[in-house]
């Protein structure tokens, strides 16, 4: 069995006969799930079980829930999700090429992939391919509902087997596609049947093209491909080879130009100096080349010198049309020559990592209207001129901004909000969703004290069977996170715990750590601020920049990175963090699925036994 294929289309079809889905960039895959066997099959019929062991393991864990529906066959896409709307093809492609089991397992842990099902071909052994799509969708929803799996893609759900969201509103889906940089849209006829290994005009794909300016430098007469380059520093680097998308006249004009004005550098290759600029349509940049490139147009008035790596990134990650950028060249981090446009590019690239921590929280922002080094101010209440898409939450006399989507994030970025501080609770609860220990040394010179404190806290938490995560503060310290079940524990209960841990550390090493609130009395000791974890207090959000000289980012770490010699806050500039995410992934990704419910409740019981009554309330200190 080979998948039914889609037909490319330029325009989104409209009408009551059509259903719409986001298109995720990954490996088209059929899940064949027999009673005693599970396999993933690629579009070419290749078995993918060994390359994606985490998906197979997930299916095995779900076997009891899905047993009533076996044998079961699902059609879908194997993807690495960046957000609920966007996936990264490069991670899936890299996995598909691996052969070494250890390398595959490392990738599976750092970059776990999902199987996003969008069709059901067999259920309880019964073939459904001759049923109309709308009925197959109902079957698919029923299976996932009865298996207690989410009805749409949800990153905060631990299951790696999920189903796609279907919508009847093409404009709404197009807005979702462009705002979240999805690969594209798929439009399907409600009445369409599923045909093995056939291309259907009842299933259409509409790509979310990005347009990149490149310098056309070479032509290979033998294979017909042109080479497109950009400047990285002062060097020309190749980012694309392309041959499709031309009209006959455009292609012939370019061929003739190379063969009459160019230099023959190899048997069939011609080269000309940087002078011709073309716009290339693509769906993404995979780190070395533009994906699915097509010639779009010649840019006759464009300056080749403007075709830089940074410009390419801004074109690959375009801002939503609703964001009207003012003064894009304004210096924001002068020391690193970072402009407002560069800062917005960081937010665009980091959005899928930053937004989960901002979602449904009342923000406290620090704005730097003249960039770092200039005047700054706190902002809690949303200004009157905020656009309609910005969600606000009124609490007493303050209209807090709630940032749930890239448009709001980028609008705030254009306002030069550079620090995003979040409360410990979401706006639908008065209880903390995490405990955070803020490890604050006197200066960055004593950063080693933060490392030492973090290691000691980790050892204590391990003994208590509590799973914790760690990040830099973006300044001079570190912050340890313990995720909690929503609405499970009060601030009074978490205060008992934070006070006990901090007091224990100070008793064990009074020469290193202190609870003293007055700076002049701390000496060179690290301050453990357990009073900061409370209702109404805030903490810098993971992946938020800070307003220090280098615009450093509050960056999640792996525990094994706590190394006195190698770890330093200055490593985590905006550009370095983006590269780090591509290479190492997000250490906080797992935090969505861990709540420490039973272990933390057990710790509270133990504290009640060992603490005298007057020490149960931290406010007595």
PDB file of N, CA and C in Angstrom, residues 123-201:
ATOM      1  N   UNK A 123     -10.159  -0.028  10.106  1.00  0.00           N
ATOM      2  CA  UNK A 123     -10.505  -0.012  11.521  1.00  0.00           C
ATOM      3  C   UNK A 123     -11.215  -1.319  11.852  1.00  0.00           C
ATOM      4  N   UNK A 124     -10.747  -1.990  12.917  1.00  0.00           N
ATOM      5  CA  UNK A 124     -11.266  -3.303  13.303  1.00  0.00           C
ATOM      6  C   UNK A 124     -11.158  -4.296  12.152  1.00  0.00           C
ATOM      7  N   UNK A 125     -10.129  -4.079  11.320  1.00  0.00           N
ATOM      8  CA  UNK A 125      -9.901  -4.963  10.187  1.00  0.00           C
ATOM      9  C   UNK A 125     -10.746  -4.648   8.970  1.00  0.00           C
ATOM     10  N   UNK A 126     -11.629  -3.678   9.082  1.00  0.00           N
ATOM     11  CA  UNK A 126     -12.537  -3.329   7.983  1.00  0.00           C
ATOM     12  C   UNK A 126     -11.941  -2.189   7.161  1.00  0.00           C
ATOM     13  N   UNK A 127     -11.873  -2.367   5.830  1.00  0.00           N
ATOM     14  CA  UNK A 127     -11.352  -1.317   4.956  1.00  0.00           C
ATOM     15  C   UNK A 127     -12.341  -0.167   4.874  1.00  0.00           C
ATOM     16  N   UNK A 128     -11.799   1.065   4.975  1.00  0.00           N
ATOM     17  CA  UNK A 128     -12.636   2.268   4.909  1.00  0.00           C
ATOM     18  C   UNK A 128     -12.311   3.122   3.687  1.00  0.00           C
ATOM     19  N   UNK A 129     -11.469   2.615   2.789  1.00  0.00           N
ATOM     20  CA  UNK A 129     -10.971   3.481   1.709  1.00  0.00           C
ATOM     21  C   UNK A 129     -12.064   3.887   0.719  1.00  0.00           C
ATOM     22  N   UNK A 130     -13.157   3.150   0.651  1.00  0.00           N
ATOM     23  CA  UNK A 130     -14.239   3.518  -0.255  1.00  0.00           C
ATOM     24  C   UNK A 130     -15.286   4.405   0.409  1.00  0.00           C
ATOM     25  N   UNK A 131     -15.101   4.703   1.706  1.00  0.00           N
ATOM     26  CA  UNK A 131     -15.987   5.640   2.373  1.00  0.00           C
ATOM     27  C   UNK A 131     -15.581   7.069   1.984  1.00  0.00           C
ATOM     28  N   UNK A 132     -16.517   8.011   1.922  1.00  0.00           N
ATOM     29  CA  UNK A 132     -16.134   9.408   1.671  1.00  0.00           C
ATOM     30  C   UNK A 132     -15.283   9.948   2.817  1.00  0.00           C
ATOM     31  N   UNK A 133     -14.429  10.907   2.498  1.00  0.00           N
ATOM     32  CA  UNK A 133     -13.489  11.462   3.475  1.00  0.00           C
ATOM     33  C   UNK A 133     -14.187  11.930   4.745  1.00  0.00           C
ATOM     34  N   UNK A 134     -15.322  12.576   4.611  1.00  0.00           N
ATOM     35  CA  UNK A 134     -16.002  13.114   5.783  1.00  0.00           C
ATOM     36  C   UNK A 134     -16.374  12.013   6.763  1.00  0.00           C
ATOM     37  N   UNK A 135     -16.694  10.847   6.259  1.00  0.00           N
ATOM     38  CA  UNK A 135     -17.024   9.711   7.136  1.00  0.00           C
ATOM     39  C   UNK A 135     -15.753   9.111   7.735  1.00  0.00           C
ATOM     40  N   UNK A 136     -14.688   9.071   6.944  1.00  0.00           N
ATOM     41  CA  UNK A 136     -13.423   8.558   7.487  1.00  0.00           C
ATOM     42  C   UNK A 136     -12.921   9.463   8.612  1.00  0.00           C
ATOM     43  N   UNK A 137     -13.116  10.776   8.444  1.00  0.00           N
ATOM     44  CA  UNK A 137     -12.735  11.712   9.500  1.00  0.00           C
ATOM     45  C   UNK A 137     -13.528  11.435  10.784  1.00  0.00           C
ATOM     46  N   UNK A 138     -14.791  11.112  10.645  1.00  0.00           N
ATOM     47  CA  UNK A 138     -15.613  10.810  11.819  1.00  0.00           C
ATOM     48  C   UNK A 138     -15.120   9.550  12.514  1.00  0.00           C
ATOM     49  N   UNK A 139     -14.746   8.548  11.714  1.00  0.00           N
ATOM     50  CA  UNK A 139     -14.167   7.326  12.279  1.00  0.00           C
ATOM     51  C   UNK A 139     -12.888   7.661  13.049  1.00  0.00           C
ATOM     52  N   UNK A 140     -12.037   8.468  12.437  1.00  0.00           N
ATOM     53  CA  UNK A 140     -10.746   8.813  13.049  1.00  0.00           C
ATOM     54  C   UNK A 140     -10.960   9.541  14.374  1.00  0.00           C
ATOM     55  N   UNK A 141     -11.862  10.500  14.396  1.00  0.00           N
ATOM     56  CA  UNK A 141     -12.150  11.221  15.632  1.00  0.00           C
ATOM     57  C   UNK A 141     -12.698  10.279  16.706  1.00  0.00           C
ATOM     58  N   UNK A 142     -13.554   9.355  16.289  1.00  0.00           N
ATOM     59  CA  UNK A 142     -14.145   8.413  17.246  1.00  0.00           C
ATOM     60  C   UNK A 142     -13.072   7.535  17.881  1.00  0.00           C
ATOM     61  N   UNK A 143     -12.140   7.054  17.069  1.00  0.00           N
ATOM     62  CA  UNK A 143     -11.065   6.196  17.586  1.00  0.00           C
ATOM     63  C   UNK A 143     -10.241   6.957  18.623  1.00  0.00           C
ATOM     64  N   UNK A 144      -9.849   8.196  18.283  1.00  0.00           N
ATOM     65  CA  UNK A 144      -8.997   8.963  19.201  1.00  0.00           C
ATOM     66  C   UNK A 144      -9.772   9.399  20.446  1.00  0.00           C
ATOM     67  N   UNK A 145     -11.032   9.690  20.287  1.00  0.00           N
ATOM     68  CA  UNK A 145     -11.841  10.074  21.441  1.00  0.00           C
ATOM     69  C   UNK A 145     -11.974   8.918  22.425  1.00  0.00           C
ATOM     70  N   UNK A 146     -12.266   7.739  21.903  1.00  0.00           N
ATOM     71  CA  UNK A 146     -12.441   6.589  22.796  1.00  0.00           C
ATOM     72  C   UNK A 146     -11.112   6.140  23.404  1.00  0.00           C
ATOM     73  N   UNK A 147     -10.000   6.434  22.709  1.00  0.00           N
ATOM     74  CA  UNK A 147      -8.674   6.114  23.246  1.00  0.00           C
ATOM     75  C   UNK A 147      -8.169   7.206  24.191  1.00  0.00           C
ATOM     76  N   UNK A 148      -8.997   8.244  24.388  1.00  0.00           N
ATOM     77  CA  UNK A 148      -8.661   9.368  25.266  1.00  0.00           C
ATOM     78  C   UNK A 148      -7.371  10.066  24.825  1.00  0.00           C
ATOM     79  N   UNK A 149      -7.309  10.295  23.518  1.00  0.00           N
ATOM     80  CA  UNK A 149      -6.210  11.043  22.915  1.00  0.00           C
ATOM     81  C   UNK A 149      -6.757  12.376  22.417  1.00  0.00           C
ATOM     82  N   UNK A 150      -5.916  13.400  22.292  1.00  0.00           N
ATOM     83  CA  UNK A 150      -6.419  14.735  21.961  1.00  0.00           C
ATOM     84  C   UNK A 150      -7.047  14.789  20.565  1.00  0.00           C
ATOM     85  N   UNK A 151      -8.051  15.667  20.354  1.00  0.00           N
ATOM     86  CA  UNK A 151      -8.753  15.763  19.073  1.00  0.00           C
ATOM     87  C   UNK A 151      -8.027  16.600  18.024  1.00  0.00           C
ATOM     88  N   UNK A 152      -6.881  17.143  18.398  1.00  0.00           N
ATOM     89  CA  UNK A 152      -6.071  17.936  17.477  1.00  0.00           C
ATOM     90  C   UNK A 152      -4.630  17.884  17.970  1.00  0.00           C
ATOM     91  N   UNK A 153      -3.708  18.473  17.199  1.00  0.00           N
ATOM     92  CA  UNK A 153      -2.300  18.468  17.603  1.00  0.00           C
ATOM     93  C   UNK A 153      -2.132  19.322  18.854  1.00  0.00           C
ATOM     94  N   UNK A 154      -1.619  18.715  19.911  1.00  0.00           N
ATOM     95  CA  UNK A 154      -1.429  19.405  21.190  1.00  0.00           C
ATOM     96  C   UNK A 154      -0.065  19.028  21.762  1.00  0.00           C
ATOM     97  N   UNK A 155       0.848  19.977  21.744  1.00  0.00           N
ATOM     98  CA  UNK A 155       2.203  19.703  22.223  1.00  0.00           C
ATOM     99  C   UNK A 155       2.264  19.455  23.720  1.00  0.00           C
ATOM    100  N   UNK A 156       1.281  19.970  24.464  1.00  0.00           N
ATOM    101  CA  UNK A 156       1.322  19.743  25.901  1.00  0.00           C
ATOM    102  C   UNK A 156       0.776  18.371  26.286  1.00  0.00           C
ATOM    103  N   UNK A 157       0.328  17.591  25.291  1.00  0.00           N
ATOM    104  CA  UNK A 157      -0.104  16.211  25.551  1.00  0.00           C
ATOM    105  C   UNK A 157       1.071  15.270  25.290  1.00  0.00           C
ATOM    106  N   UNK A 158       1.320  14.312  26.174  1.00  0.00           N
ATOM    107  CA  UNK A 158       2.518  13.476  26.031  1.00  0.00           C
ATOM    108  C   UNK A 158       2.470  12.479  24.874  1.00  0.00           C
ATOM    109  N   UNK A 159       1.311  12.223  24.292  1.00  0.00           N
ATOM    110  CA  UNK A 159       1.229  11.217  23.237  1.00  0.00           C
ATOM    111  C   UNK A 159       1.957  11.675  21.973  1.00  0.00           C
ATOM    112  N   UNK A 160       2.753  10.770  21.408  1.00  0.00           N
ATOM    113  CA  UNK A 160       3.416  11.049  20.127  1.00  0.00           C
ATOM    114  C   UNK A 160       2.545  10.631  18.945  1.00  0.00           C
ATOM    115  N   UNK A 161       1.387  10.059  19.223  1.00  0.00           N
ATOM    116  CA  UNK A 161       0.411   9.719  18.185  1.00  0.00           C
ATOM    117  C   UNK A 161      -0.750  10.698  18.321  1.00  0.00           C
ATOM    118  N   UNK A 162      -0.934  11.555  17.324  1.00  0.00           N
ATOM    119  CA  UNK A 162      -1.967  12.572  17.395  1.00  0.00           C
ATOM    120  C   UNK A 162      -2.681  12.686  16.055  1.00  0.00           C
ATOM    121  N   UNK A 163      -3.775  13.467  16.032  1.00  0.00           N
ATOM    122  CA  UNK A 163      -4.491  13.661  14.770  1.00  0.00           C
ATOM    123  C   UNK A 163      -4.560  15.142  14.425  1.00  0.00           C
ATOM    124  N   UNK A 164      -4.723  15.386  13.153  1.00  0.00           N
ATOM    125  CA  UNK A 164      -4.693  16.741  12.619  1.00  0.00           C
ATOM    126  C   UNK A 164      -6.027  17.445  12.863  1.00  0.00           C
ATOM    127  N   UNK A 165      -5.968  18.753  12.938  1.00  0.00           N
ATOM    128  CA  UNK A 165      -7.194  19.556  13.043  1.00  0.00           C
ATOM    129  C   UNK A 165      -7.727  19.815  11.648  1.00  0.00           C
ATOM    130  N   UNK A 166      -9.032  19.628  11.442  1.00  0.00           N
ATOM    131  CA  UNK A 166      -9.691  19.907  10.170  1.00  0.00           C
ATOM    132  C   UNK A 166     -10.610  21.102  10.345  1.00  0.00           C
ATOM    133  N   UNK A 167     -10.636  21.986   9.338  1.00  0.00           N
ATOM    134  CA  UNK A 167     -11.439  23.203   9.437  1.00  0.00           C
ATOM    135  C   UNK A 167     -12.185  23.421   8.130  1.00  0.00           C
ATOM    136  N   UNK A 168     -13.286  24.157   8.204  1.00  0.00           N
ATOM    137  CA  UNK A 168     -14.079  24.449   7.007  1.00  0.00           C
ATOM    138  C   UNK A 168     -13.873  25.879   6.520  1.00  0.00           C
ATOM    139  N   UNK A 169     -13.058  26.667   7.231  1.00  0.00           N
ATOM    140  CA  UNK A 169     -12.867  28.082   6.906  1.00  0.00           C
ATOM    141  C   UNK A 169     -11.494  28.296   6.260  1.00  0.00           C
ATOM    142  N   UNK A 170     -11.427  28.487   4.930  1.00  0.00           N
ATOM    143  CA  UNK A 170     -10.111  28.601   4.277  1.00  0.00           C
ATOM    144  C   UNK A 170      -9.332  29.846   4.691  1.00  0.00           C
ATOM    145  N   UNK A 171     -10.032  30.975   4.911  1.00  0.00           N
ATOM    146  CA  UNK A 171      -9.329  32.200   5.281  1.00  0.00           C
ATOM    147  C   UNK A 171      -8.707  32.080   6.664  1.00  0.00           C
ATOM    148  N   UNK A 172      -9.432  31.449   7.565  1.00  0.00           N
ATOM    149  CA  UNK A 172      -8.911  31.243   8.914  1.00  0.00           C
ATOM    150  C   UNK A 172      -7.687  30.338   8.882  1.00  0.00           C
ATOM    151  N   UNK A 173      -7.722  29.308   8.059  1.00  0.00           N
ATOM    152  CA  UNK A 173      -6.590  28.392   7.959  1.00  0.00           C
ATOM    153  C   UNK A 173      -5.399  29.051   7.272  1.00  0.00           C
ATOM    154  N   UNK A 174      -5.677  29.899   6.285  1.00  0.00           N
ATOM    155  CA  UNK A 174      -4.579  30.619   5.621  1.00  0.00           C
ATOM    156  C   UNK A 174      -3.884  31.549   6.609  1.00  0.00           C
ATOM    157  N   UNK A 175      -4.674  32.221   7.451  1.00  0.00           N
ATOM    158  CA  UNK A 175      -4.113  33.089   8.486  1.00  0.00           C
ATOM    159  C   UNK A 175      -3.254  32.281   9.459  1.00  0.00           C
ATOM    160  N   UNK A 176      -3.724  31.103   9.844  1.00  0.00           N
ATOM    161  CA  UNK A 176      -2.971  30.227  10.734  1.00  0.00           C
ATOM    162  C   UNK A 176      -1.654  29.815  10.079  1.00  0.00           C
ATOM    163  N   UNK A 177      -1.714  29.476   8.789  1.00  0.00           N
ATOM    164  CA  UNK A 177      -0.531  29.041   8.048  1.00  0.00           C
ATOM    165  C   UNK A 177       0.540  30.130   8.008  1.00  0.00           C
ATOM    166  N   UNK A 178       0.151  31.351   7.665  1.00  0.00           N
ATOM    167  CA  UNK A 178       1.142  32.415   7.514  1.00  0.00           C
ATOM    168  C   UNK A 178       1.648  32.916   8.860  1.00  0.00           C
ATOM    169  N   UNK A 179       0.752  32.999   9.850  1.00  0.00           N
ATOM    170  CA  UNK A 179       1.172  33.489  11.169  1.00  0.00           C
ATOM    171  C   UNK A 179       2.181  32.549  11.815  1.00  0.00           C
ATOM    172  N   UNK A 180       1.957  31.251  11.667  1.00  0.00           N
ATOM    173  CA  UNK A 180       2.798  30.261  12.351  1.00  0.00           C
ATOM    174  C   UNK A 180       3.849  29.625  11.441  1.00  0.00           C
ATOM    175  N   UNK A 181       3.986  30.125  10.207  1.00  0.00           N
ATOM    176  CA  UNK A 181       4.994  29.630   9.268  1.00  0.00           C
ATOM    177  C   UNK A 181       4.863  28.129   9.012  1.00  0.00           C
ATOM    178  N   UNK A 182       3.626  27.668   8.871  1.00  0.00           N
ATOM    179  CA  UNK A 182       3.410  26.272   8.487  1.00  0.00           C
ATOM    180  C   UNK A 182       3.888  26.068   7.048  1.00  0.00           C
ATOM    181  N   UNK A 183       4.134  24.800   6.682  1.00  0.00           N
ATOM    182  CA  UNK A 183       4.625  24.521   5.328  1.00  0.00           C
ATOM    183  C   UNK A 183       3.585  24.883   4.278  1.00  0.00           C
ATOM    184  N   UNK A 184       2.319  24.721   4.607  1.00  0.00           N
ATOM    185  CA  UNK A 184       1.279  25.034   3.638  1.00  0.00           C
ATOM    186  C   UNK A 184      -0.074  24.568   4.132  1.00  0.00           C
ATOM    187  N   UNK A 185      -1.012  24.501   3.210  1.00  0.00           N
ATOM    188  CA  UNK A 185      -2.360  24.018   3.476  1.00  0.00           C
ATOM    189  C   UNK A 185      -2.662  22.841   2.575  1.00  0.00           C
ATOM    190  N   UNK A 186      -3.571  21.986   3.036  1.00  0.00           N
ATOM    191  CA  UNK A 186      -4.113  20.910   2.208  1.00  0.00           C
ATOM    192  C   UNK A 186      -5.628  21.099   2.160  1.00  0.00           C
ATOM    193  N   UNK A 187      -6.175  21.082   0.945  1.00  0.00           N
ATOM    194  CA  UNK A 187      -7.625  21.157   0.752  1.00  0.00           C
ATOM    195  C   UNK A 187      -8.089  19.812   0.210  1.00  0.00           C
ATOM    196  N   UNK A 188      -9.139  19.246   0.839  1.00  0.00           N
ATOM    197  CA  UNK A 188      -9.620  17.920   0.428  1.00  0.00           C
ATOM    198  C   UNK A 188     -11.133  17.955   0.229  1.00  0.00           C
ATOM    199  N   UNK A 189     -11.585  17.317  -0.840  1.00  0.00           N
ATOM    200  CA  UNK A 189     -13.019  17.191  -1.073  1.00  0.00           C
ATOM    201  C   UNK A 189     -13.633  16.277  -0.012  1.00  0.00           C
ATOM    202  N   UNK A 190     -14.762  16.698   0.544  1.00  0.00           N
ATOM    203  CA  UNK A 190     -15.433  15.894   1.560  1.00  0.00           C
ATOM    204  C   UNK A 190     -15.791  14.499   1.054  1.00  0.00           C
ATOM    205  N   UNK A 191     -16.094  14.434  -0.242  1.00  0.00           N
ATOM    206  CA  UNK A 191     -16.568  13.167  -0.820  1.00  0.00           C
ATOM    207  C   UNK A 191     -15.445  12.279  -1.325  1.00  0.00           C
ATOM    208  N   UNK A 192     -14.192  12.733  -1.214  1.00  0.00           N
ATOM    209  CA  UNK A 192     -13.079  11.994  -1.812  1.00  0.00           C
ATOM    210  C   UNK A 192     -12.873  10.635  -1.151  1.00  0.00           C
ATOM    211  N   UNK A 193     -12.645   9.649  -1.996  1.00  0.00           N
ATOM    212  CA  UNK A 193     -12.269   8.316  -1.519  1.00  0.00           C
ATOM    213  C   UNK A 193     -10.745   8.208  -1.538  1.00  0.00           C
ATOM    214  N   UNK A 194     -10.222   7.187  -0.867  1.00  0.00           N
ATOM    215  CA  UNK A 194      -8.765   7.033  -0.768  1.00  0.00           C
ATOM    216  C   UNK A 194      -8.308   6.047  -1.843  1.00  0.00           C
ATOM    217  N   UNK A 195      -7.349   6.494  -2.683  1.00  0.00           N
ATOM    218  CA  UNK A 195      -6.878   5.655  -3.788  1.00  0.00           C
ATOM    219  C   UNK A 195      -5.405   5.331  -3.590  1.00  0.00           C
ATOM    220  N   UNK A 196      -5.087   4.061  -3.626  1.00  0.00           N
ATOM    221  CA  UNK A 196      -3.722   3.578  -3.434  1.00  0.00           C
ATOM    222  C   UNK A 196      -2.803   4.078  -4.550  1.00  0.00           C
ATOM    223  N   UNK A 197      -1.727   4.795  -4.148  1.00  0.00           N
ATOM    224  CA  UNK A 197      -0.654   5.188  -5.074  1.00  0.00           C
ATOM    225  C   UNK A 197      -1.163   5.996  -6.264  1.00  0.00           C
ATOM    226  N   UNK A 198      -2.165   6.849  -6.041  1.00  0.00           N
ATOM    227  CA  UNK A 198      -2.716   7.659  -7.125  1.00  0.00           C
ATOM    228  C   UNK A 198      -2.638   9.127  -6.742  1.00  0.00           C
ATOM    229  N   UNK A 199      -2.391   9.988  -7.751  1.00  0.00           N
ATOM    230  CA  UNK A 199      -2.411  11.428  -7.510  1.00  0.00           C
ATOM    231  C   UNK A 199      -3.821  11.934  -7.794  1.00  0.00           C
ATOM    232  N   UNK A 200      -4.381  12.652  -6.839  1.00  0.00           N
ATOM    233  CA  UNK A 200      -5.781  13.059  -6.935  1.00  0.00           C
ATOM    234  C   UNK A 200      -5.920  14.574  -6.983  1.00  0.00           C
ATOM    235  N   UNK A 201      -6.838  15.058  -7.825  1.00  0.00           N
ATOM    236  CA  UNK A 201      -7.156  16.480  -7.870  1.00  0.00           C
ATOM    237  C   UNK A 201      -8.210  16.835  -6.822  1.00  0.00           C
TER     238      UNK A 201
END
